[in-house]
Amino acid sequence: DEHPIKVGILHSLSGTMAISETVLKDTVEMLIEQQNAKGGVLGRELEAVVVDPASDWPLFAEKARELLAQEKVDVIFGNWTSVSRKSVLPVVEELNGLLFYPVQYEGEESSENVFYTGAAPNQQAIPAVNYLMNEIGVERWVLAGTDYVYPRTTNKILETYLMDMGVAKEDIMINYTPFGHSDWQNIVSDIKRFGSAGKKTAVVSTINGDANVPFYRELGNQGIAASDIPVVAFSVGEQELSGIDTGPLVGHLAAWNYFMSVDSDANYDFIDQWIEHTGNDEAVTNDPMEAHYIGFNMYIEAVKKAGTTDVDAVKDAIIGVTVPNLTGGYAAMMPNHHITKPVLIGEIQDNGQFSVVWETPSTVAGDAWSDYLPGSRDLIADWRKPMSCGTFNTKTGSCGASAGEMAAADE
Amino acid sequence: MGILRSLTLLLIALASVLSLPATAQDEDPGEQLLFNLAEAPASKVEEAINAIVSSGDERARGWIEAYGNNRLSRIKDTGQVVLVLNNRGRDWEIANPLTGENMGDMSRRELDRVAINNRIRGQLEGILAMLDLNAADPDVREASAQDMMGKVDASLVAPLEARLEQEGSARVRNRIEEALAIYRVGEGNLEAIDVLAGSLHPRARAALNEAVRGDNPALATKAKQALGTIEQKLKLNRAAETLYFGLSLGSVLVLAAIGLAITFGVMGVINMAHGELIMLGAYTTWGMQQLFPGQPGLALILSIPTGFMVAATAGIIIERSVIQYLKGRPLETLLATFGISLILQQLVRTVISPQNRTVVTPEWMSGSLVINDALSLTLNRLYVLAFALVVFATLMLIMRKTRLGLEVRAVTQNRNMARSMGIRATRVDIMTFALGSGVAGLAGVALSQLTNVGPNLGQNYIIDSFMVVVFGGVGNLWGTLIAGLSLGTINQLLEPWAGAVLAKIIVLVFIILFIQKRPKGLFPQKGRAAEG
Amino acid sequence: MSMLEQLTHRDRVFDFLAPVASPVDVRHGPILYMEGVNVSFDGFKAINNLNLTVDDGELRCIIGPNGAGKTTMMDIITGKTRPDTGSVWFGSRHNLLTKNEPDIASLGIGRKFQKPTVFEALTVFENLELAMATDKRILPTLTAIMKPEYRDRIDEVLQTIGLQKLRDKLAGILSHGQKQWLEIGMLLMQKPRLLLVDEPVAGMTEQEMERTAELLTSLAGKQSVVVVEHDMGFVRSIARQVTVLHQGSVLAEGTMDQVSNDPEVIKVYLGEEE
Amino acid sequence: MAISQNWLLRPFQERSTQIFLGVLFAALVVVTFLHLFMPQDSALHVSAYTVTLLGKYLCYALLAVAVDLVWGYLGILSLGHGAFFALGGYAMGMYLMRQIGDRGTYGDPILPDFMVFLNWDELPWYWLGFDMAWFAFIMVLLAPGILALVFGFLAFRSRVTGVYLSIITQALTFALMLAFFRNEMGFGGNNGLTDFRDILGFNLRTDATRLGLFIATGIALAIGYVICRAIVTSKLGRVSIACRDAEARTRFLGYRVERVQLFVFVVSAMLAGVAGALYVPQVGIINPSEFSPLFSIEIVVWVALGGRATLYGAVIGAILVNYAKTVFTGVMPDAWLFALGGLFVLVTVFLPKGIAGLLQKRRKAKTDDDTPTGQEATA
Amino acid sequence: MLKIQKLNQYYGESHTLWDLDLDVPQGQCTCVMGRNGVGKTTLMKCIMGEETTKSGSIEFAEDVELTKKKIEDRSRLSIGYVPQGRQIFPLLTVEENLRTGLAVRKDGSKKIPERVYELFPVLKEMKNRRGGDLSGGQQQQLAIGRALVIEPRLLILDEPGEGIQPNIVAQIGEVIRRLIEEDGLTVLLVEQKLPFARKYADRFAILDRGRRVAEGGIGELSDELIKKHLTV
Ligand SMILES: Nc1ncnc2c1ncn2[C@@H]1O[C@H](COP(=O)(O)OP(=O)(O)OP(=O)(O)O)[C@@H](O)[C@H]1O
Ligand SMILES: Nc1ncnc2c1ncn2[C@@H]1O[C@H](COP(=O)(O)OP(=O)(O)OP(=O)(O)O)[C@@H](O)[C@H]1O
Ligand SMILES: NC(N)=O
Ligand SMILES: [Mg+2]
Ligand SMILES: [Mg+2]
């Protein structure tokens, strides 16, 4: 086959999400370039097909359809927000596409056609809380998040988890703010008050993107130092920090599966390539970029293994594929379409980087269905034949309805 | 606790140590100390720090600070401990921690950071605070004593008491007494509660709270009483704080809206690109800070005129290229300026970056103005509040006292007639639009100190700005001021009990209902004239 | 029968004069009754204890210096301005102060504004159509059809106001005087019991003025007309009863001769030589 | 030609409506034909993707017509029409959610997935009834209709006009957006409603259903257009214009301006609701961003670009802008905003009356009978 | 002072002024008359530049060609304009309305000339009220006062007596005369009311359907002419 392999890139280049997603587009483009420099795969070139879904959720679905139905791409790398993924999901399922999703998310999903290379809650939130509890001795918790599904779900999981661990209800404060919230005076003041009850307090932040800068500014100005009330964030990476004056933030934390500061050769190489690709000496890398790096390499491996880009063949081949990650270890694609990841806790430094202060002893496999939510406790996903099920109920021993229907539709 | 014991030693040794000359060169003991620190496994770090602190080496403080700031690294090949002077980018500038001699740049790959974590950092801060307790500057001593609050343990009581003896400043004495009292309340000392009864400091309250929870009934009762009085005072402070939050949010709204009050309120141009003009002002600040690295304050001050000029120039270009063709078709300005706003946003994404830019807050704008332990006003917002008022007053003067104000109103009310009166309408248009745009630029300069500087900046403020202008009554600058401040205050009053989202919704519903009552805003144009 | 012809038979009640809705009860007194009306704007007393009655079928001229409150008085009658105190009755049944503009209009009070206001984006014909006395509720308006008799009536009025040629032109392009006529036409279409006419002849030539005078006098009798005008020639040609307003209250009332010889009136209004 | 006496039939006698309906139906037929009967690989084949895309454009066109009705003829610049569109969409979305039944991820026969994993125990009361198509379809009209009625009643009664009205419509949609973002509201928060399966028993993921929806949208647009045209050409339409240009004067003629405004506003809101309802099954998701004030402003921009107070201009504007968006985001993903923004600027500067103005000018050269187009009303 | 030759003007397709000639001699009051809609106001607008002309010339003060000039430059030549319909600035106060004219004054004065208040005392009384709130007649006085602020050489008045109480109308007439006689002002007046025209104008010109059909000293304004051109 002489046709190039078409790689769809479905990341917002305009609108509110452009701030996060443009670098992911550039990352995939860079990876494609590099792969082509290595001679492509199966002797075929790779070709990027870029579209701009413009941070508009229905447009994500439309563009996904355009990529799959019109452009006939072999695979899509894309999406950041969960809502955009939810919007695209029916389309990739209907048209039997492949989607690599690189961002940490709330879990509770496993699609036959989607590969989740970002963290599930058990690969980020739970370990972070464990760290705070065990290493820092936190007893009182503020769960602050932007009001949407990822923080809601994550906080739900954490609340259940914390209560299981014996934390009293009054020691948990939950607070939601709208997207792009910029006036944090009251909330920070509340946090300060909440933290003055004589117990070590920490903030677990699922605050999204743009709202973070004013949040941290306010923290700094109201004099909340990391040593008093540390904030551990799940959505603040190097990209976000590059827009913040990090001076007052030193010591606050983030939990990710990758930091740019990680001391590994693979990482240093990746950074060098990235800087060369962007032509910007100050360019930073971050966790979702690593996720794409992993996802991309997994895809390449799977295509090699399957010997074709045929979607079904790749889907089968990719489970079990293992590729190096950037932190010096390996990532494996699990049967539930999530991958294994190390969990790192980093402290913000004054240079806008994180220094790793703690990490899990080994990699953690992503859990599609949380063990801390009653509705999904008993569910697992396994896309290997013959089970091929995204919602297998271990109690009843049967596959959930949606998968059943999908299987029927496939016939 | 090891570290604190070493502190005691340190304090006693200090006076003499400070005057010691540098020790002999051949065998620098510092080298070993640093090596030990770098090599220490997590459990031995404390010991290593102890060793450094109690060594009496005058460079100790620098090392500890560097360690706390993640600036101690080792060269992978040689194991030598170095000081990282600049850790941005791929090549780091390093120096010899023993001699201070600059060792040039070294790739980050070659370096291995000496690990530190939050817990240790917290302890280091305690150490540094302790060191500061003897500083010459009473402010430093006070801050240090304040840091000690809640961190005092048995080993520190004696040195603190000793310090108390010598201390001349009443402020510092108070702090030290409070710090000691917190410790003593923990020990079950009833009198200590009297010391804390008037304190608004959160740590004092924390200590009292703990006493209430504790199993000493006498202590608990007394602590409860003390807490009661404190709560009373806190309430007042909290009210003042909320008011401040409200005015501060309000001033942001006013700043964002005031330029629009000119271009939209006075000229009648539905300027959807107003937000992007604000954005330009914010980017100017960023640009100025790039031009003057290391001098964020100077850059910020220079940004005020430049931000104005940049946005005003952009305004003039917009006026000349588009708006002038839309005279008498105000609604179509919406279409055109919407287009311009899209273009400007994407222009910034393409030319600068889709990511946010870092704008540094100068020293003098960081932190808070401390009124008391429970009430402090964040400085950046205080400056913005003042700035908003100054901008407002200036604008008011221009519109009221200069001919421009009169002419622009005449031109918008009846363009042809104004021209028949010899008013150069074109020039008036340009100047007014430039003024409104320039003020938007000023808003951007101010906002750069509060929020993201990025391509979406404008979008976040455009809706609010229109809301404020209209709520205040179109064409009335006072209205804009009052509307902004009151909407901000209402929002902040609601937030504590309704939450941020609901508070915002309630404010919007309030606006809707308010407009039912006063269909022409807060300060309506009255009389026949308004009915047309 | 053309309307003008109809008008020559004053002894009959003509169809276009037949009351539309809520008949006005004038058996026991005047058609318009204002008592003790006060209005002030930001402390400025525009209407000051004004008392005025207009009898059914009367043609009343109101004159008075600029700013005397003539237009404001009409604003009060038509519901545009709410007085601070006082009472205003239409017939003996309708308290106008409790009603809003459309209510008052449907009761049968029509008004021509001082500054001609017509619907500029509609044609002359459509302007008259909208003014026509019909059911003005939503659904009837939506389903309204242009009956031939309606068309005829509009054409008649067009004839009367001399704008036949401009029938299908947008009202926005009319000259000042043409707009004046159009507004008079709209008033005629409304078939009101009481017409309030604010400076109808401003900007008209002498001859047009005469036509207007004829028109207004012919309306009087069956309809009541209140005319405000500064052109003394015109006022003289139509007036029977003249009221002079000054500083918001009645300064003088009487026949034209009485009034124009009143020294006060001469002083504040007419000027020495007339 | 005798003008029909029936207000609903009147539009059919207008040349512009005849042309509009002719073009619309021709387009429906041609697209259907090309989709069904052209081989997949033919250059003339219209793919299911394109059919859905066109369907979406038609939904937007109907929405734009609704906005033009109130803006162009009544002078009410609604910056919140997205709210009515979204409400219609949510009503439909709720129906579609209920149609999923136990095929959802968690297999709960009643609760939608998002409720299951956020621990809702039962369906909130306002979700009741949405499993029935007739009820949902009535709500498609009623939800926006009632909101418009209540909101309009308050606003028009108090004589809120001009920019004040525009801004409170904006506040309305903004408030609704924030409310719908809240997960507590029970509408799926930011994720909204998605993963629909079938509508009226037809599988939404088949091409035939898509074509059906496309045709249904076309017909809805035709009906909506005719209704608007009928209103506009009726006496009520002229009263609307009167209200737009001289509200006070209209009152003195005895018209209850606020009722005229309310009537037209509610009709327009319902049309917007229908547009939203047809939009949702075709794009597959409804989320609070449809309530975003910027979306509502964008709708106004379509209308202005197409040409205000013409109705067909609104259709042209909506289709053109959205087509441009589709094309530009595909072929020039990095620079499409320049192109779109530039388009807006150029049209305003060079085509004062929008695209319809251009068409009118050419038409005017031929005939002279022209429905009056709007003068400048106040914003 | 003003010499108009072969002026043609169109509103879109419709030809409103036809080959119009008009002479306004210095130091006199010329009165333009004609039925409604014949183009009087249009002519004034052409002189002021509010409407563009198709062809013809308007010459001001012997040597300045007006047709090419911008509106504001025309007023800066000291042409005062009192338009039909008053056109005051409704939201400006009376004083502000007057002050708009100060920009043009040759002496650069920042004060409103006392003369204006003298002529129209009501304006002083209502100094701080918004223009739009004034009664119709007060607005008309304001419009005239405003035009006088610029100390015009040529004053264009479009039906200035409209809506003004009789004694003030007479007063305006007197003012016009006084300005002409004392200051050498030139006045171009549009007026429908014959007595007023006869009393205060020096010359007349009659317009009919956009053409000038008669012209002459005011004494020559015969009943025949009136009947022919001014009756309906
Ligand atoms: N809304 C208002 N605000 C302030 N003053 C007002 C308002 N409306 C009217 N006035 C004042 O009230 C007085 C009466 O005005 P009105 O228009 O009734 O006079 P008028 O008798 O009609 O005069 P004219 O003959 O000049 O038209 C005037 O002095 C006017 O300035
Ligand atoms: N903007 C316009 N567009 C088209 N036609 C217009 C416009 N303005 C005026 N006209 C027409 O031009 C003609 C002359 O109008 P103009 O206002 O000059 O009349 P006029 O002599 O001043 O009348 P009047 O005595 O009523 O003030 C009128 O027939 C009018 O309908
Ligand atoms: N998955 C997220 N972060 O939306
Ligand atoms: Mg009046
Ligand atoms: Mg005229």
PDB file of N, CA, C and O in Angstrom, chain C residues 45-83:
ATOM      1  N   LYS C  45     -42.065  73.562  38.102  1.00  0.00           N
ATOM      2  CA  LYS C  45     -43.502  73.347  37.980  1.00  0.00           C
ATOM      3  C   LYS C  45     -43.955  73.649  36.565  1.00  0.00           C
ATOM      4  O   LYS C  45     -44.064  74.804  36.164  1.00  0.00           O
ATOM      5  N   ALA C  46     -44.187  72.619  35.775  1.00  0.00           N
ATOM      6  CA  ALA C  46     -44.591  72.834  34.393  1.00  0.00           C
ATOM      7  C   ALA C  46     -46.084  73.074  34.306  1.00  0.00           C
ATOM      8  O   ALA C  46     -46.560  73.858  33.501  1.00  0.00           O
ATOM      9  N   ILE C  47     -46.844  72.369  35.141  1.00  0.00           N
ATOM     10  CA  ILE C  47     -48.298  72.570  35.197  1.00  0.00           C
ATOM     11  C   ILE C  47     -48.627  72.907  36.642  1.00  0.00           C
ATOM     12  O   ILE C  47     -48.224  72.200  37.564  1.00  0.00           O
ATOM     13  N   ASN C  48     -49.364  73.978  36.785  1.00  0.00           N
ATOM     14  CA  ASN C  48     -49.569  74.497  38.118  1.00  0.00           C
ATOM     15  C   ASN C  48     -51.063  74.681  38.384  1.00  0.00           C
ATOM     16  O   ASN C  48     -51.668  75.628  37.901  1.00  0.00           O
ATOM     17  N   ASN C  49     -51.634  73.733  39.106  1.00  0.00           N
ATOM     18  CA  ASN C  49     -53.043  73.821  39.469  1.00  0.00           C
ATOM     19  C   ASN C  49     -53.909  74.179  38.263  1.00  0.00           C
ATOM     20  O   ASN C  49     -54.634  75.155  38.253  1.00  0.00           O
ATOM     21  N   LEU C  50     -53.833  73.335  37.259  1.00  0.00           N
ATOM     22  CA  LEU C  50     -54.548  73.603  36.014  1.00  0.00           C
ATOM     23  C   LEU C  50     -55.977  73.071  36.083  1.00  0.00           C
ATOM     24  O   LEU C  50     -56.219  71.948  36.481  1.00  0.00           O
ATOM     25  N   ASN C  51     -56.914  73.918  35.697  1.00  0.00           N
ATOM     26  CA  ASN C  51     -58.306  73.493  35.591  1.00  0.00           C
ATOM     27  C   ASN C  51     -58.768  73.779  34.177  1.00  0.00           C
ATOM     28  O   ASN C  51     -58.567  74.866  33.665  1.00  0.00           O
ATOM     29  N   LEU C  52     -59.395  72.778  33.575  1.00  0.00           N
ATOM     30  CA  LEU C  52     -59.831  72.958  32.199  1.00  0.00           C
ATOM     31  C   LEU C  52     -60.985  72.012  31.910  1.00  0.00           C
ATOM     32  O   LEU C  52     -60.946  70.846  32.297  1.00  0.00           O
ATOM     33  N   THR C  53     -62.018  72.533  31.250  1.00  0.00           N
ATOM     34  CA  THR C  53     -63.074  71.628  30.787  1.00  0.00           C
ATOM     35  C   THR C  53     -63.321  71.897  29.322  1.00  0.00           C
ATOM     36  O   THR C  53     -63.249  73.040  28.860  1.00  0.00           O
ATOM     37  N   VAL C  54     -63.598  70.854  28.607  1.00  0.00           N
ATOM     38  CA  VAL C  54     -63.912  70.973  27.190  1.00  0.00           C
ATOM     39  C   VAL C  54     -65.241  70.272  26.986  1.00  0.00           C
ATOM     40  O   VAL C  54     -65.416  69.137  27.411  1.00  0.00           O
ATOM     41  N   ASP C  55     -66.169  70.982  26.355  1.00  0.00           N
ATOM     42  CA  ASP C  55     -67.477  70.383  26.162  1.00  0.00           C
ATOM     43  C   ASP C  55     -67.499  69.498  24.944  1.00  0.00           C
ATOM     44  O   ASP C  55     -66.687  69.630  24.034  1.00  0.00           O
ATOM     45  N   ASP C  56     -68.479  68.624  24.957  1.00  0.00           N
ATOM     46  CA  ASP C  56     -68.636  67.714  23.830  1.00  0.00           C
ATOM     47  C   ASP C  56     -68.905  68.517  22.567  1.00  0.00           C
ATOM     48  O   ASP C  56     -69.735  69.426  22.561  1.00  0.00           O
ATOM     49  N   GLY C  57     -68.168  68.177  21.535  1.00  0.00           N
ATOM     50  CA  GLY C  57     -68.393  68.839  20.264  1.00  0.00           C
ATOM     51  C   GLY C  57     -67.757  70.201  20.145  1.00  0.00           C
ATOM     52  O   GLY C  57     -67.864  70.870  19.118  1.00  0.00           O
ATOM     53  N   GLU C  58     -67.063  70.607  21.140  1.00  0.00           N
ATOM     54  CA  GLU C  58     -66.467  71.930  21.124  1.00  0.00           C
ATOM     55  C   GLU C  58     -65.168  71.959  20.331  1.00  0.00           C
ATOM     56  O   GLU C  58     -64.483  70.951  20.194  1.00  0.00           O
ATOM     57  N   LEU C  59     -64.831  73.116  19.778  1.00  0.00           N
ATOM     58  CA  LEU C  59     -63.510  73.305  19.203  1.00  0.00           C
ATOM     59  C   LEU C  59     -62.813  74.341  20.063  1.00  0.00           C
ATOM     60  O   LEU C  59     -63.241  75.488  20.117  1.00  0.00           O
ATOM     61  N   ARG C  60     -61.823  73.919  20.753  1.00  0.00           N
ATOM     62  CA  ARG C  60     -61.176  74.799  21.711  1.00  0.00           C
ATOM     63  C   ARG C  60     -59.760  75.109  21.266  1.00  0.00           C
ATOM     64  O   ARG C  60     -59.010  74.205  20.904  1.00  0.00           O
ATOM     65  N   CYS C  61     -59.418  76.369  21.257  1.00  0.00           N
ATOM     66  CA  CYS C  61     -58.039  76.725  20.956  1.00  0.00           C
ATOM     67  C   CYS C  61     -57.317  77.018  22.248  1.00  0.00           C
ATOM     68  O   CYS C  61     -57.857  77.644  23.143  1.00  0.00           O
ATOM     69  N   ILE C  62     -56.093  76.552  22.302  1.00  0.00           N
ATOM     70  CA  ILE C  62     -55.278  76.859  23.465  1.00  0.00           C
ATOM     71  C   ILE C  62     -54.038  77.574  22.986  1.00  0.00           C
ATOM     72  O   ILE C  62     -53.341  77.099  22.075  1.00  0.00           O
ATOM     73  N   ILE C  63     -53.819  78.712  23.540  1.00  0.00           N
ATOM     74  CA  ILE C  63     -52.611  79.446  23.180  1.00  0.00           C
ATOM     75  C   ILE C  63     -51.846  79.733  24.468  1.00  0.00           C
ATOM     76  O   ILE C  63     -52.321  79.454  25.564  1.00  0.00           O
ATOM     77  N   GLY C  64     -50.684  80.271  24.289  1.00  0.00           N
ATOM     78  CA  GLY C  64     -49.889  80.569  25.478  1.00  0.00           C
ATOM     79  C   GLY C  64     -48.424  80.553  25.115  1.00  0.00           C
ATOM     80  O   GLY C  64     -48.031  79.940  24.125  1.00  0.00           O
ATOM     81  N   PRO C  65     -47.632  81.248  25.903  1.00  0.00           N
ATOM     82  CA  PRO C  65     -46.211  81.387  25.582  1.00  0.00           C
ATOM     83  C   PRO C  65     -45.521  80.031  25.465  1.00  0.00           C
ATOM     84  O   PRO C  65     -46.014  79.029  25.956  1.00  0.00           O
ATOM     85  N   ASN C  66     -44.367  80.047  24.850  1.00  0.00           N
ATOM     86  CA  ASN C  66     -43.561  78.840  24.793  1.00  0.00           C
ATOM     87  C   ASN C  66     -43.240  78.393  26.203  1.00  0.00           C
ATOM     88  O   ASN C  66     -42.837  79.200  27.039  1.00  0.00           O
ATOM     89  N   GLY C  67     -43.463  77.146  26.427  1.00  0.00           N
ATOM     90  CA  GLY C  67     -43.157  76.615  27.745  1.00  0.00           C
ATOM     91  C   GLY C  67     -44.269  76.795  28.742  1.00  0.00           C
ATOM     92  O   GLY C  67     -44.101  76.520  29.919  1.00  0.00           O
ATOM     93  N   ALA C  68     -45.441  77.211  28.268  1.00  0.00           N
ATOM     94  CA  ALA C  68     -46.548  77.429  29.189  1.00  0.00           C
ATOM     95  C   ALA C  68     -47.093  76.113  29.719  1.00  0.00           C
ATOM     96  O   ALA C  68     -47.743  76.082  30.761  1.00  0.00           O
ATOM     97  N   GLY C  69     -46.850  75.041  29.008  1.00  0.00           N
ATOM     98  CA  GLY C  69     -47.324  73.745  29.476  1.00  0.00           C
ATOM     99  C   GLY C  69     -48.412  73.149  28.606  1.00  0.00           C
ATOM    100  O   GLY C  69     -49.076  72.214  28.995  1.00  0.00           O
ATOM    101  N   LYS C  70     -48.537  73.664  27.392  1.00  0.00           N
ATOM    102  CA  LYS C  70     -49.597  73.178  26.520  1.00  0.00           C
ATOM    103  C   LYS C  70     -49.351  71.731  26.115  1.00  0.00           C
ATOM    104  O   LYS C  70     -50.236  70.874  26.220  1.00  0.00           O
ATOM    105  N   THR C  71     -48.135  71.477  25.659  1.00  0.00           N
ATOM    106  CA  THR C  71     -47.823  70.106  25.242  1.00  0.00           C
ATOM    107  C   THR C  71     -47.856  69.171  26.452  1.00  0.00           C
ATOM    108  O   THR C  71     -48.348  68.054  26.365  1.00  0.00           O
ATOM    109  N   THR C  72     -47.373  69.660  27.558  1.00  0.00           N
ATOM    110  CA  THR C  72     -47.397  68.831  28.763  1.00  0.00           C
ATOM    111  C   THR C  72     -48.831  68.477  29.130  1.00  0.00           C
ATOM    112  O   THR C  72     -49.118  67.346  29.534  1.00  0.00           O
ATOM    113  N   MET C  73     -49.709  69.400  28.949  1.00  0.00           N
ATOM    114  CA  MET C  73     -51.105  69.120  29.240  1.00  0.00           C
ATOM    115  C   MET C  73     -51.610  67.970  28.364  1.00  0.00           C
ATOM    116  O   MET C  73     -52.295  67.063  28.831  1.00  0.00           O
ATOM    117  N   MET C  74     -51.250  67.998  27.105  1.00  0.00           N
ATOM    118  CA  MET C  74     -51.670  66.911  26.220  1.00  0.00           C
ATOM    119  C   MET C  74     -51.015  65.599  26.632  1.00  0.00           C
ATOM    120  O   MET C  74     -51.627  64.531  26.549  1.00  0.00           O
ATOM    121  N   ASP C  75     -49.782  65.708  27.076  1.00  0.00           N
ATOM    122  CA  ASP C  75     -49.115  64.506  27.574  1.00  0.00           C
ATOM    123  C   ASP C  75     -49.893  63.891  28.722  1.00  0.00           C
ATOM    124  O   ASP C  75     -50.004  62.671  28.845  1.00  0.00           O
ATOM    125  N   ILE C  76     -50.446  64.740  29.544  1.00  0.00           N
ATOM    126  CA  ILE C  76     -51.192  64.229  30.692  1.00  0.00           C
ATOM    127  C   ILE C  76     -52.474  63.565  30.239  1.00  0.00           C
ATOM    128  O   ILE C  76     -52.804  62.459  30.652  1.00  0.00           O
ATOM    129  N   ILE C  77     -53.157  64.220  29.319  1.00  0.00           N
ATOM    130  CA  ILE C  77     -54.427  63.661  28.869  1.00  0.00           C
ATOM    131  C   ILE C  77     -54.229  62.306  28.198  1.00  0.00           C
ATOM    132  O   ILE C  77     -54.998  61.387  28.375  1.00  0.00           O
ATOM    133  N   THR C  78     -53.136  62.195  27.437  1.00  0.00           N
ATOM    134  CA  THR C  78     -52.954  60.950  26.686  1.00  0.00           C
ATOM    135  C   THR C  78     -52.203  59.886  27.467  1.00  0.00           C
ATOM    136  O   THR C  78     -51.883  58.834  26.943  1.00  0.00           O
ATOM    137  N   GLY C  79     -51.894  60.169  28.716  1.00  0.00           N
ATOM    138  CA  GLY C  79     -51.274  59.128  29.539  1.00  0.00           C
ATOM    139  C   GLY C  79     -49.771  59.065  29.443  1.00  0.00           C
ATOM    140  O   GLY C  79     -49.150  58.161  29.976  1.00  0.00           O
ATOM    141  N   LYS C  80     -49.174  60.012  28.748  1.00  0.00           N
ATOM    142  CA  LYS C  80     -47.721  59.959  28.599  1.00  0.00           C
ATOM    143  C   LYS C  80     -47.033  60.436  29.871  1.00  0.00           C
ATOM    144  O   LYS C  80     -46.006  59.903  30.270  1.00  0.00           O
ATOM    145  N   THR C  81     -47.609  61.442  30.472  1.00  0.00           N
ATOM    146  CA  THR C  81     -47.044  61.972  31.707  1.00  0.00           C
ATOM    147  C   THR C  81     -48.063  61.804  32.828  1.00  0.00           C
ATOM    148  O   THR C  81     -49.254  62.052  32.626  1.00  0.00           O
ATOM    149  N   ARG C  82     -47.586  61.337  33.960  1.00  0.00           N
ATOM    150  CA  ARG C  82     -48.491  61.217  35.113  1.00  0.00           C
ATOM    151  C   ARG C  82     -48.383  62.482  35.953  1.00  0.00           C
ATOM    152  O   ARG C  82     -47.285  62.851  36.366  1.00  0.00           O
ATOM    153  N   PRO C  83     -49.506  63.124  36.218  1.00  0.00           N
ATOM    154  CA  PRO C  83     -49.428  64.331  37.051  1.00  0.00           C
ATOM    155  C   PRO C  83     -49.148  63.966  38.511  1.00  0.00           C
ATOM    156  O   PRO C  83     -49.409  62.855  38.937  1.00  0.00           O
TER     157      PRO C  83
END
